[in-house]
Coordinates of C-alpha atoms in Angstrom, one line a residue:
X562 CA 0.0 0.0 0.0
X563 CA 1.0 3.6 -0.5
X564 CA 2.5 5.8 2.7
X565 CA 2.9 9.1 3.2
X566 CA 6.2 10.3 2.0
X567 CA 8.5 13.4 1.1
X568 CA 8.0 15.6 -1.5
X569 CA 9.8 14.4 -4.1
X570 CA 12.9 16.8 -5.7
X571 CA 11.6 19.6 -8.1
X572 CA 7.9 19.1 -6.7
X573 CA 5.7 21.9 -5.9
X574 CA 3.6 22.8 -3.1
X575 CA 0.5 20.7 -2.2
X576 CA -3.1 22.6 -1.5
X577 CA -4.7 22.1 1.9
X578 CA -5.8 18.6 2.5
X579 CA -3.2 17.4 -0.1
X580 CA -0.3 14.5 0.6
X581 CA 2.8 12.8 -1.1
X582 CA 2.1 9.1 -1.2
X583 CA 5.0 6.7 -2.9
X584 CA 4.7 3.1 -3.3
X585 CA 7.7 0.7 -1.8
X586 CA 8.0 -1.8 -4.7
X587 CA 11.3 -3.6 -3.2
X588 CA 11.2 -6.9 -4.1
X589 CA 7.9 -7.0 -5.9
X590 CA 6.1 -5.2 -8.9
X591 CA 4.3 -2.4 -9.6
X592 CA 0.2 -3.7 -9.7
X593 CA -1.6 -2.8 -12.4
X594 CA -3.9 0.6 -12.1
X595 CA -7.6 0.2 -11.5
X596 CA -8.9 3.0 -14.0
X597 CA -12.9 3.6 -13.5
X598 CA -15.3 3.3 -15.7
X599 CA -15.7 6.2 -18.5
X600 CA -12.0 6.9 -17.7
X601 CA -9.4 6.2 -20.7
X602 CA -5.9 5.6 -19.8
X603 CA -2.6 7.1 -22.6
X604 CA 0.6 5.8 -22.4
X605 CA 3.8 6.3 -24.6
X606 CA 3.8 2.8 -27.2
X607 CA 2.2 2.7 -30.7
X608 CA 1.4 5.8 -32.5
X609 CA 2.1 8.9 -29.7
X610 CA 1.4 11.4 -31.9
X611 CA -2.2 12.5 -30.4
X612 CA -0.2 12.6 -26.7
X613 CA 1.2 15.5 -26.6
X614 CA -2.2 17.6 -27.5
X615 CA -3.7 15.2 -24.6
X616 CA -1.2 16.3 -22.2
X617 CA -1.7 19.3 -22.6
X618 CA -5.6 19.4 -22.5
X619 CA -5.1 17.3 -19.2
X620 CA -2.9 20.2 -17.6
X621 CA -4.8 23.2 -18.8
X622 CA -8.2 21.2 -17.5
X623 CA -6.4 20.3 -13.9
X624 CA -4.2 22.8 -12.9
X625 CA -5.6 26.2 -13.9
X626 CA -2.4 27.9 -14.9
X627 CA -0.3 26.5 -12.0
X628 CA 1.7 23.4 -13.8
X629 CA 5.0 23.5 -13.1
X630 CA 7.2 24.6 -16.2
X631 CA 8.8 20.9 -16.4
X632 CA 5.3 19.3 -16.2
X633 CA 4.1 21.5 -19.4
X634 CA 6.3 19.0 -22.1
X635 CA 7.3 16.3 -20.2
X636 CA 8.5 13.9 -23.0
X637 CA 11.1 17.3 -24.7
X638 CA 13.5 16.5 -21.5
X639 CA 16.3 14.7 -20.8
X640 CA 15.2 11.3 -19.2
X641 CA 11.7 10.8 -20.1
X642 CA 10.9 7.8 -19.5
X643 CA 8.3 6.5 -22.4
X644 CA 7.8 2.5 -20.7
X645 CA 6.9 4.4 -16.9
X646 CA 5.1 7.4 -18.1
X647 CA 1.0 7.2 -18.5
X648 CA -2.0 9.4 -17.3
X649 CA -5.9 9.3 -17.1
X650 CA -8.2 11.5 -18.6
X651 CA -12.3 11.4 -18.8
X652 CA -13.1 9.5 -21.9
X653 CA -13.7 11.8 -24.7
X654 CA -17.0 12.3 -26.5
X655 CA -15.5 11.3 -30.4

């Protein structure tokens, strides 16, 4: 199960009511998320070319202008890791 944990490096500040969790995976691997229903998960294998607009609809519909700068274009930096990276989004309408 998750615990409460540090911030990690580079993170910003979390909003009231907000926590750092980190899962311990020593020994064992990572389970598989539980997406719910109506809820599409991307990831970074097959054609990526639609991700980057995704992204970016994600952040502009979650953060309200706060994203940090190195959360804006994730996969343009140095050690972006395609195999670990994924996020959720509502499932779209089309």
């Amino acid at each position: 199960a998750g615990v409460e944990g540090p911030a990690p490096a580079g993170a910003w500040p979390l909003r009231s009511g907000e926590v750092w969790l980190r899962l311990d995976l020593e020994g064992r691997p990572a389970p598989e998320p539980s997406v719910p229903e109506m809820f599409e998960t991307w990831c970074w294998e097959g054609d990526a070319s639609i991700l980057p607009a995704k992204w970016e609809q994600a952040i502009d519909d979650c953060c309200e202008g706060l994203a940090q700068p190195a959360s804006l274009r994730p996969w343009e930096r140095p050690g972006f890791d395609e195999e670990g990276a994924f996020f959720v989004t509502q499932r779209s309408e089309t």
